[in-house]
mmCIF file of C-alpha atoms in Angstrom:
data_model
loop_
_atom_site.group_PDB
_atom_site.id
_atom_site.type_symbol
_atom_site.label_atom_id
_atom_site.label_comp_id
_atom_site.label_asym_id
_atom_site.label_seq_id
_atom_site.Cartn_x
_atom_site.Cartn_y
_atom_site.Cartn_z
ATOM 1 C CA UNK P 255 -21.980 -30.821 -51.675
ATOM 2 C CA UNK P 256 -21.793 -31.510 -55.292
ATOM 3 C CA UNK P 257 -20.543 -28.154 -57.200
ATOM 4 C CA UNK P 258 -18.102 -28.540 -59.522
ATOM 5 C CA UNK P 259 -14.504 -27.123 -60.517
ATOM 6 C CA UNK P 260 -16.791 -25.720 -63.504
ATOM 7 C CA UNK P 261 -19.282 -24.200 -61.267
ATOM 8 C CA UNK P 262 -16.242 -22.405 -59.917
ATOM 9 C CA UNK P 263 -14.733 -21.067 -63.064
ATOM 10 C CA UNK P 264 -17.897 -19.464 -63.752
ATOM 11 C CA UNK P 265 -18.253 -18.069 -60.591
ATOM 12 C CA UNK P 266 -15.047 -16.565 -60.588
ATOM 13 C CA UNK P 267 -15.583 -14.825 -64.202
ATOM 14 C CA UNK P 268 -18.514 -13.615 -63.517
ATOM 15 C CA UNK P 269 -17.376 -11.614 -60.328
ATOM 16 C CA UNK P 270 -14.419 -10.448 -62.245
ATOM 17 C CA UNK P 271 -16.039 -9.261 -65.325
ATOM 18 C CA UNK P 272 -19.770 -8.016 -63.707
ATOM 19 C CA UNK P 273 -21.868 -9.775 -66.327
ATOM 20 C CA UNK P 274 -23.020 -13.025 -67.139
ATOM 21 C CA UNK P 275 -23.346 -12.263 -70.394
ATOM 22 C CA UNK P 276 -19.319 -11.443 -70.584
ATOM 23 C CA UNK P 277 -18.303 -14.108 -68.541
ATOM 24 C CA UNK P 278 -20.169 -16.134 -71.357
ATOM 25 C CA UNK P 279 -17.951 -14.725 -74.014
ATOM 26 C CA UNK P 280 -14.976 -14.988 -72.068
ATOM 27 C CA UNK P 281 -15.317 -18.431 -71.532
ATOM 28 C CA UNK P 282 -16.795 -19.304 -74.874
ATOM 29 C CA UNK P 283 -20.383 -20.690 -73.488
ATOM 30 C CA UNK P 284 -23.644 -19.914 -74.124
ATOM 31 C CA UNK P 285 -25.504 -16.707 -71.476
ATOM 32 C CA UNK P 286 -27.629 -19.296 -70.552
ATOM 33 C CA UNK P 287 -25.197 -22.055 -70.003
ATOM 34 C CA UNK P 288 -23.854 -19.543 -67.290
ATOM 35 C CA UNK P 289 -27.038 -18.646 -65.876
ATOM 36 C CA UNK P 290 -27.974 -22.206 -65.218
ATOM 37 C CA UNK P 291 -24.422 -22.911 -63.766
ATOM 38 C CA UNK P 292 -24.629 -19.966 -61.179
ATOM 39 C CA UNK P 293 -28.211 -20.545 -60.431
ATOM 40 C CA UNK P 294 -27.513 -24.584 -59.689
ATOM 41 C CA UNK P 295 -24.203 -23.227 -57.168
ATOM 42 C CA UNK P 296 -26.290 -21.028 -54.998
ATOM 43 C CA UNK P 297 -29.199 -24.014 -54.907
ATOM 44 C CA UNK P 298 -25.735 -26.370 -53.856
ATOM 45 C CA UNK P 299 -24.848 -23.653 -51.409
ATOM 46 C CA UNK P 300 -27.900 -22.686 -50.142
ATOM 47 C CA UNK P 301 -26.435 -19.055 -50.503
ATOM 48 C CA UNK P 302 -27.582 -15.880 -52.880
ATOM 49 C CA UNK P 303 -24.118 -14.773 -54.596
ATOM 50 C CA UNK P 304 -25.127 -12.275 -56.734
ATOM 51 C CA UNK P 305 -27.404 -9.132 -56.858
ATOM 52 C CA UNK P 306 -28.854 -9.294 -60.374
ATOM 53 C CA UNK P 307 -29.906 -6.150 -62.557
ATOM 54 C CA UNK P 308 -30.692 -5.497 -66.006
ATOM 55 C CA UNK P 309 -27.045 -3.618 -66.622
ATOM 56 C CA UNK P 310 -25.281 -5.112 -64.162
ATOM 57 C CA UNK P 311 -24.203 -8.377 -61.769
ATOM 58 C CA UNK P 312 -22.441 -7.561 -58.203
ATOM 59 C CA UNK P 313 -21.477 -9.767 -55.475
ATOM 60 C CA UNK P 314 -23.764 -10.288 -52.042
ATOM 61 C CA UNK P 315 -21.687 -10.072 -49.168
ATOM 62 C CA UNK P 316 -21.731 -13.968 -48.800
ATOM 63 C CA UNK P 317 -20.619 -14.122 -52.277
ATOM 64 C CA UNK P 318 -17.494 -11.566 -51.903
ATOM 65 C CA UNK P 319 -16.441 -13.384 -48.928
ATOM 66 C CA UNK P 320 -16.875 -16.581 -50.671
ATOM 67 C CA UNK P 321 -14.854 -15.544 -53.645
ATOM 68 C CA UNK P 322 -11.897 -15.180 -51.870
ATOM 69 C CA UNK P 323 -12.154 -19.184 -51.022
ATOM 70 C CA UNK P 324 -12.784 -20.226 -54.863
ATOM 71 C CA UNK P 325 -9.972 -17.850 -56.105
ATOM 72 C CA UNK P 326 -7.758 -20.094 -53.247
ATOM 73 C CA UNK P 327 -8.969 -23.440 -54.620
ATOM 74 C CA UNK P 328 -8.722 -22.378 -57.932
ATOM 75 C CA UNK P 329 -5.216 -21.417 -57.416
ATOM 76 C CA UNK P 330 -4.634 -24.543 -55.931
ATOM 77 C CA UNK P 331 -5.768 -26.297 -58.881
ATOM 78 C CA UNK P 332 -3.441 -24.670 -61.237
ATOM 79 C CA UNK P 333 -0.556 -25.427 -59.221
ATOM 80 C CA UNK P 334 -1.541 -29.243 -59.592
ATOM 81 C CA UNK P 335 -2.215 -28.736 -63.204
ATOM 82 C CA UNK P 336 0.838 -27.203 -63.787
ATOM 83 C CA UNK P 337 3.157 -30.021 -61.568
ATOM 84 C CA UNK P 338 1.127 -32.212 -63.833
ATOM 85 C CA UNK P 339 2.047 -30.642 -67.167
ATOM 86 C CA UNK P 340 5.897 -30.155 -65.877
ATOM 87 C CA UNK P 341 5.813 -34.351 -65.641
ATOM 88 C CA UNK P 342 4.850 -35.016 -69.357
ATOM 89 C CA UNK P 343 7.125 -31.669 -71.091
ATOM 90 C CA UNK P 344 10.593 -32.129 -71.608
ATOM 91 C CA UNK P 345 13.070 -29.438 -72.464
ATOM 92 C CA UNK P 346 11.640 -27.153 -75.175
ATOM 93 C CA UNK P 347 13.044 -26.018 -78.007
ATOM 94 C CA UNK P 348 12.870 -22.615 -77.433
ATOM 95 C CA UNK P 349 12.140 -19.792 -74.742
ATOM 96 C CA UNK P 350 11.391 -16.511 -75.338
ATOM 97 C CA UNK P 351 11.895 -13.319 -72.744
ATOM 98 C CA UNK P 352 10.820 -9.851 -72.882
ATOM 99 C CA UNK P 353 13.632 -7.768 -70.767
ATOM 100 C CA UNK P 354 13.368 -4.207 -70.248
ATOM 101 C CA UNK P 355 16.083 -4.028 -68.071
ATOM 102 C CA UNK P 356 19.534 -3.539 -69.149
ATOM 103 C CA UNK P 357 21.487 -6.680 -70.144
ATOM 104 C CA UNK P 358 24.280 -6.747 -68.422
ATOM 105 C CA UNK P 359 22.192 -7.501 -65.489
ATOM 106 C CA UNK P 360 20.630 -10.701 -66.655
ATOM 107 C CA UNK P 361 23.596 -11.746 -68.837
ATOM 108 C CA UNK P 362 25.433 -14.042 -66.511
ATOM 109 C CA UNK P 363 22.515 -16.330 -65.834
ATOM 110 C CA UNK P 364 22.220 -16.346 -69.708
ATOM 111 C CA UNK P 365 25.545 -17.544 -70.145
ATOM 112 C CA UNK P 366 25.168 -20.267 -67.298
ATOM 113 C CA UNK P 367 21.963 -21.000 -69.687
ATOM 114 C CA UNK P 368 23.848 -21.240 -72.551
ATOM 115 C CA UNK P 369 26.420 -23.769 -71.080
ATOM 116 C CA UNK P 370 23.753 -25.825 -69.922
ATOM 117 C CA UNK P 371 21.049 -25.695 -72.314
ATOM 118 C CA UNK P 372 23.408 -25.342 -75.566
ATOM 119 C CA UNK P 373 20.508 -27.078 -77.739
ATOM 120 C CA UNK P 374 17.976 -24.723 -76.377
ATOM 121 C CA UNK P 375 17.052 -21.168 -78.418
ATOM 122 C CA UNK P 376 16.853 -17.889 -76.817
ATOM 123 C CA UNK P 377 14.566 -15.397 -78.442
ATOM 124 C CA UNK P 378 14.602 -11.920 -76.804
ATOM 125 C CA UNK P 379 11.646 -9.204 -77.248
ATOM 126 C CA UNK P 380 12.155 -5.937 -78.029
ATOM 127 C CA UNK P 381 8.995 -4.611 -75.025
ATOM 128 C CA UNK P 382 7.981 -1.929 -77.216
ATOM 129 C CA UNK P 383 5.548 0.728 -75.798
ATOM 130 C CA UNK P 384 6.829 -1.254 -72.597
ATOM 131 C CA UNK P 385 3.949 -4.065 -72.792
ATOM 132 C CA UNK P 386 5.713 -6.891 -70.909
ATOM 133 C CA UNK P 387 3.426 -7.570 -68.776
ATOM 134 C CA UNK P 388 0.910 -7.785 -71.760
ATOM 135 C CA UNK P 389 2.901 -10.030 -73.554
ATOM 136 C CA UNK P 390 3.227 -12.249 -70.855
ATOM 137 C CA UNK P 391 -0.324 -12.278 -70.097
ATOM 138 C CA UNK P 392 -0.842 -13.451 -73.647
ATOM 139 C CA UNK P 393 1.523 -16.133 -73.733
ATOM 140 C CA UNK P 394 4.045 -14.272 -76.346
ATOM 141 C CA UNK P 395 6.786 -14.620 -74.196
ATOM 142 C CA UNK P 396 7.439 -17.250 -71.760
ATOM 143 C CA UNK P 397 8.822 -15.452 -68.906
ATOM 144 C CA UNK P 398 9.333 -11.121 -68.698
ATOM 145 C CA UNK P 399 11.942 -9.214 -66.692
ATOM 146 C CA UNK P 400 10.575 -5.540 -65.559
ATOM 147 C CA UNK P 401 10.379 -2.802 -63.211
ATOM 148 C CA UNK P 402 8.131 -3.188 -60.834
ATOM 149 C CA UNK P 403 4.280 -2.305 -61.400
ATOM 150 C CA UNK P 404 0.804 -3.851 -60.671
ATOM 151 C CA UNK P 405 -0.174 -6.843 -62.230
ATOM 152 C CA UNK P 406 -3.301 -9.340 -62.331
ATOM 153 C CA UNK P 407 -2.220 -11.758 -59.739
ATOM 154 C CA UNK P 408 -5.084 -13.895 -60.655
ATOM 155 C CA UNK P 409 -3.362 -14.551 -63.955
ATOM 156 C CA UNK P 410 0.412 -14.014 -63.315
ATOM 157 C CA UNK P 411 3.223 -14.964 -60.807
ATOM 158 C CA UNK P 412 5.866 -12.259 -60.137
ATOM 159 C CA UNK P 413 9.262 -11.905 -57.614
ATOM 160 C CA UNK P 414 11.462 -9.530 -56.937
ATOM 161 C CA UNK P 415 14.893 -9.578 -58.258
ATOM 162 C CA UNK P 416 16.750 -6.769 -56.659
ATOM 163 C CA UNK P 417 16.416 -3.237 -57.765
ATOM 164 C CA UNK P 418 17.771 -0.396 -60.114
ATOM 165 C CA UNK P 419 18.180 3.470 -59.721
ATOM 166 C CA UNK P 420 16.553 5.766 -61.934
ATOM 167 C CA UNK P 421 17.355 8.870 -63.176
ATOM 168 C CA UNK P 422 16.472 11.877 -64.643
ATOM 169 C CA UNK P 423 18.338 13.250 -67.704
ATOM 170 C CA UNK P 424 18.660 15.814 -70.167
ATOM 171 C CA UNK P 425 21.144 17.083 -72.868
ATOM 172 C CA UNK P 426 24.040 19.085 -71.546
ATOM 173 C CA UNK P 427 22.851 21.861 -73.272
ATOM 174 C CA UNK P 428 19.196 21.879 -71.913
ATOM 175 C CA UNK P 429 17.927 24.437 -70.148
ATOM 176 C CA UNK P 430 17.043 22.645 -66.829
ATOM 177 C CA UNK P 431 20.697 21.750 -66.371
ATOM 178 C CA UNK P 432 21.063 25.157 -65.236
ATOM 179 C CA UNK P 433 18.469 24.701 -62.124
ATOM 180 C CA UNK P 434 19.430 21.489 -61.163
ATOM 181 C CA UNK P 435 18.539 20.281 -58.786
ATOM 182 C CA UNK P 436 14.996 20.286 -59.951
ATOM 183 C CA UNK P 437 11.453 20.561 -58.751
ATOM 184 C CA UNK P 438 8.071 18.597 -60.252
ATOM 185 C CA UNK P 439 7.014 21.836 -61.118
ATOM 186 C CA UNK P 440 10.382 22.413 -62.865
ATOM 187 C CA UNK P 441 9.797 19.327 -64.759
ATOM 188 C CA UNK P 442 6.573 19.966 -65.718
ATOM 189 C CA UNK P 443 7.617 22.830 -68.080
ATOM 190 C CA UNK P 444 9.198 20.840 -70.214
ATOM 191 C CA UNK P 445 8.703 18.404 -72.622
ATOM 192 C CA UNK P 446 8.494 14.424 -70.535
ATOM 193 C CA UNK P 447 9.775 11.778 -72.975
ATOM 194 C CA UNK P 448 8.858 8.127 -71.926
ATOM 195 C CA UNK P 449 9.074 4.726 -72.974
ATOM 196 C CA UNK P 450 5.353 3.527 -73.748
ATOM 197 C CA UNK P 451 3.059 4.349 -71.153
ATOM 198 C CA UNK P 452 5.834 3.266 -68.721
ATOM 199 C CA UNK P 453 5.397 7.091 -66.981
ATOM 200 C CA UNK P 454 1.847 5.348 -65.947
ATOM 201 C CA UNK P 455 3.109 2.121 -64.010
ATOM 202 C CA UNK P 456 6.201 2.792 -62.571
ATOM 203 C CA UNK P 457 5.513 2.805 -58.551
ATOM 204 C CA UNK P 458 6.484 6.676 -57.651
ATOM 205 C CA UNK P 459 5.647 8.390 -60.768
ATOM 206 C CA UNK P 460 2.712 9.728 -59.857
ATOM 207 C CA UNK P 461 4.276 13.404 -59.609
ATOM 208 C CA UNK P 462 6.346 13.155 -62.606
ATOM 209 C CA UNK P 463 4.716 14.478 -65.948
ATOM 210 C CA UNK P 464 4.342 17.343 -67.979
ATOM 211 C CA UNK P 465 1.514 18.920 -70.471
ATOM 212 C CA UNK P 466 4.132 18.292 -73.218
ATOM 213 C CA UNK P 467 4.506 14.258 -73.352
ATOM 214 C CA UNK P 468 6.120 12.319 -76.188
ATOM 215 C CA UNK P 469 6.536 8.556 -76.252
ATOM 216 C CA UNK P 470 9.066 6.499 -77.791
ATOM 217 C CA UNK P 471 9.289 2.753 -78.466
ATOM 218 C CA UNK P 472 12.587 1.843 -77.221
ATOM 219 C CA UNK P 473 15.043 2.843 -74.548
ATOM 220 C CA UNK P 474 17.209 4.121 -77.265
ATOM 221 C CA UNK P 475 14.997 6.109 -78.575
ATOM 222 C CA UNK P 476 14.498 8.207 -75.369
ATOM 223 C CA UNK P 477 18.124 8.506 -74.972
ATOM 224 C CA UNK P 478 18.986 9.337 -78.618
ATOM 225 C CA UNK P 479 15.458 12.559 -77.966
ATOM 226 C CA UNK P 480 17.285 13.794 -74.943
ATOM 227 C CA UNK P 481 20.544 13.846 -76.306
ATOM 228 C CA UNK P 482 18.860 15.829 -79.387
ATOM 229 C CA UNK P 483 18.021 18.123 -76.506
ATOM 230 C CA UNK P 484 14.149 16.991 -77.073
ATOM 231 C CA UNK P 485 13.147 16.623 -73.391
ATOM 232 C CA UNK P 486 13.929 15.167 -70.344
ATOM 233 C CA UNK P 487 13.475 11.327 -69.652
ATOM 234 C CA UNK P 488 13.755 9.072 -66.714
ATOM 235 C CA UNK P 489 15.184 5.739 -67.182
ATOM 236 C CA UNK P 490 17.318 2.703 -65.559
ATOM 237 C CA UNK P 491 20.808 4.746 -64.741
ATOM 238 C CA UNK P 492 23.043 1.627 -66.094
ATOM 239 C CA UNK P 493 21.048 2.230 -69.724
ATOM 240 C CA UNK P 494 23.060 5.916 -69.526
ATOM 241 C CA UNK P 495 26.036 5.404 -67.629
ATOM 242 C CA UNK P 496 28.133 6.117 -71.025
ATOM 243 C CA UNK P 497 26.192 9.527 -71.662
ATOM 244 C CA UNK P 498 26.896 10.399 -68.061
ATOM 245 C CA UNK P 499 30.468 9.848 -68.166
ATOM 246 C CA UNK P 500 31.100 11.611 -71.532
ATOM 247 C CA UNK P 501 28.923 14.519 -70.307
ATOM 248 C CA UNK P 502 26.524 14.081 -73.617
ATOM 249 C CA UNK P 503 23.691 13.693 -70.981
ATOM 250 C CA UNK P 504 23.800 14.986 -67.462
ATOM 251 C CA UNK P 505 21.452 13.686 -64.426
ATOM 252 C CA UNK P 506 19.120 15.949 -62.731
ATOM 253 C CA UNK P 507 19.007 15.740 -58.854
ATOM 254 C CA UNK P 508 15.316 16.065 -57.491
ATOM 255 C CA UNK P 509 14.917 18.905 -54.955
ATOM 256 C CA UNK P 510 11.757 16.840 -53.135
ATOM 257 C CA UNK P 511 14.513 14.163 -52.170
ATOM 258 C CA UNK P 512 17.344 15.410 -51.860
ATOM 259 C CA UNK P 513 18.965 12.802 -49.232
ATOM 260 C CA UNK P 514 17.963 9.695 -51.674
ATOM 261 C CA UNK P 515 17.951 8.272 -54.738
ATOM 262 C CA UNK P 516 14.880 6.945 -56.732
ATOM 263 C CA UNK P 517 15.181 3.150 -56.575
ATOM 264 C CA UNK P 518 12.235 0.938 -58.529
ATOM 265 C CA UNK P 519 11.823 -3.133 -57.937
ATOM 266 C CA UNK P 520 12.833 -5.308 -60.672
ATOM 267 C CA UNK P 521 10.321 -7.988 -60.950
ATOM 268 C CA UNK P 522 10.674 -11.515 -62.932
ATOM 269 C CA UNK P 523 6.741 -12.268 -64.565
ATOM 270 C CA UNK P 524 5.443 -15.491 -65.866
ATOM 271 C CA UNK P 525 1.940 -16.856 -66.524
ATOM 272 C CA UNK P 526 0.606 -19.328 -63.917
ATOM 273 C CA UNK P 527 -1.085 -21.071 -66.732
ATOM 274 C CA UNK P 528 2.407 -21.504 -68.569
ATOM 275 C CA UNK P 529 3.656 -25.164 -68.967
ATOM 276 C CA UNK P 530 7.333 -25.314 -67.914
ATOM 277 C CA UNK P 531 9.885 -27.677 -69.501
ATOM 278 C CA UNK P 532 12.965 -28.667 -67.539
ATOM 279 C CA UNK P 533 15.381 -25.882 -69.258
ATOM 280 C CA UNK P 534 12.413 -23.273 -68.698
ATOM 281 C CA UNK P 535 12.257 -24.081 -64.821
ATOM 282 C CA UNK P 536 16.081 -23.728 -64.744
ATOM 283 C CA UNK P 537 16.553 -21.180 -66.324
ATOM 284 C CA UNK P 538 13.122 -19.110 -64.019
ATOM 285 C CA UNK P 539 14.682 -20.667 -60.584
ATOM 286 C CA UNK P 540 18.349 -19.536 -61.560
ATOM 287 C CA UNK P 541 17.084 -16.015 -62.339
ATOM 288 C CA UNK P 542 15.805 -15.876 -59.163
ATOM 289 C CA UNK P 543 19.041 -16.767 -57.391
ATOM 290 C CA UNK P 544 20.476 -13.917 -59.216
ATOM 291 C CA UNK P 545 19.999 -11.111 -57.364
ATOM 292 C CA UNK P 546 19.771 -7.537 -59.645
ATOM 293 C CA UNK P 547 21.801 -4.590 -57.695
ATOM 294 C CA UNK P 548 23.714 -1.557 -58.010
ATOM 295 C CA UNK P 549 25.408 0.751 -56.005
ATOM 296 C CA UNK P 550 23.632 3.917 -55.259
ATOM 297 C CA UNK P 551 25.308 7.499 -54.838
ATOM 298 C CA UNK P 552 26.569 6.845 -50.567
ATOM 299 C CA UNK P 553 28.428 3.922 -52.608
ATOM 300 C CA UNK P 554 25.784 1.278 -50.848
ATOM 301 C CA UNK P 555 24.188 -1.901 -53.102
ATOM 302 C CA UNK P 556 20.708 -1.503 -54.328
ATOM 303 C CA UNK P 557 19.652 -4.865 -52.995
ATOM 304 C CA UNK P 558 20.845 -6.556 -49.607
#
């Protein structure tokens, strides 16, 4: 056979988008350039890929199974690309993360960076509307540190750090204090305030919410609204820990789990596209040996 890593790339975008037509803007080629190229792979395969239709383009079965082998060697090839790139970059200049996370967390690798890399910037993002994974899909950061949620795996390479508890909290004065421990349907008579659309991709939020929903850009923000006695707000428990202690915010218990506390994955993202300089790849393996834990309520650590 004689397709091509092209043919491939084509292939690929047009099962993931539906449409030759977007695959050709995605990729910056004419409609007819990808016509051609799809047409000339199932002649080289001797297989029909696609069911074609004036609106839309869907896979055969040959093709979906097919797919599955192209995404592999497609993968493949970015791995060599990138072991390629990592032999002609250096150390860069500098490296920019988007944490949403608190810092105390991550700060001891960062000071092991800083010792080693003194030369090398750090540039933090402030994840407002809680876009990391965005901006790591779009190459504005070069590595993000979040709780756990879906991502394209096609485009970007994620582990698990450890994980965080969560809580729910509202002002002292609020009236939910006084039911505590609450229900969902408790919660959903009052005002939700979130970071973003981070009530939308946190794994087990699916019965949190309310009718009344305000969303704030920063961590901060959400603490400073329930504090005001705005709403109630779930967040990373180490982000409140202060307000706890000092009573200015107190954490509501949830009645459907009574026995356990709500524990989310905190994930390390990066682009599989993204060139890696020596400091870069330190600094991404190191964060990885650093395993992100706390101790939960029976006085046992988050992460083994």
């Amino acid at each position: 056979m004689k397709y091509s890593l092209e043919q491939l790339m084509v292939f690929e975008q047009v099962a993931r988008s539906g449409s030759f037509s977007a695959a050709a803007r995605n990729m910056k080629r004419s409609q007819s350039a990808v016509n051609m190229a799809m047409s000339n792979l199932e002649d080289e395969f001797n297989v029909r890929l696609f069911e074609r239709s004036p609106r839309q383009v869907t896979l055969t079965g040959e093709g979906t199974v097919l797919r599955e082998y192209v995404k592999t060697v497609l993968e493949q090839c970015n791995v060599l690309e990138q072991r390629v790139a990592d032999y002609n970059i250096q150390t860069e200049a500098c490296i920019t993360l988007a944490i949403e996370v608190p810092y105390p967390t991550i700060a001891p690798v960062l000071y092991e960076f800083a010792m080693t890399f003194p030369q090398v910037d750090i540039h933090i993002r402030e994840p407002h509307h809680g876009d990391v994974v965005g901006l790591v899909s779009r190459g504005e950061v070069d590595a993000g540190i979040v709780l756990s949620r879906r991502i394209d795996s096609d485009r970007l390479q994620f582990i698990q750090l450890g994980k965080l508890i969560m809580v729910h909290v509202v002002s002292a004065s609020h009236p939910l204090v006084n039911q505590s421990p609450v229900s969902f349907t408790d919660l959903h008579r009052w005002r939700h305030i979130t970071f973003g659309l981070q009530e939308q991709h946190i794994a087990t939020t699916e019965y949190l919410g309310s009718p009344m929903l305000w969303r704030v850009e920063s961590y901060n923000a959400m603490i400073a609204a329930a504090i005001a006695g705005l709403g109630w707000a779930s967040l990373p428990r180490l982000f409140v820990q202060k307000e706890l202690s000092e009573g200015t915010l107190v954490e509501l218990r949830q009645q459907e789990y009574p026995h356990t506390d709500w524990v989310v994955g905190v994930d390390l993202l990066w682009s599989k596209k993204k060139n890696v300089g020596n400091s870069l790849n330190w600094l991404r393996n190191r964060i990885i040996q650093h395993k992100i834990f706390e101790h939960d309520n029976s006085g046992n650590r988050t992460t083994l």
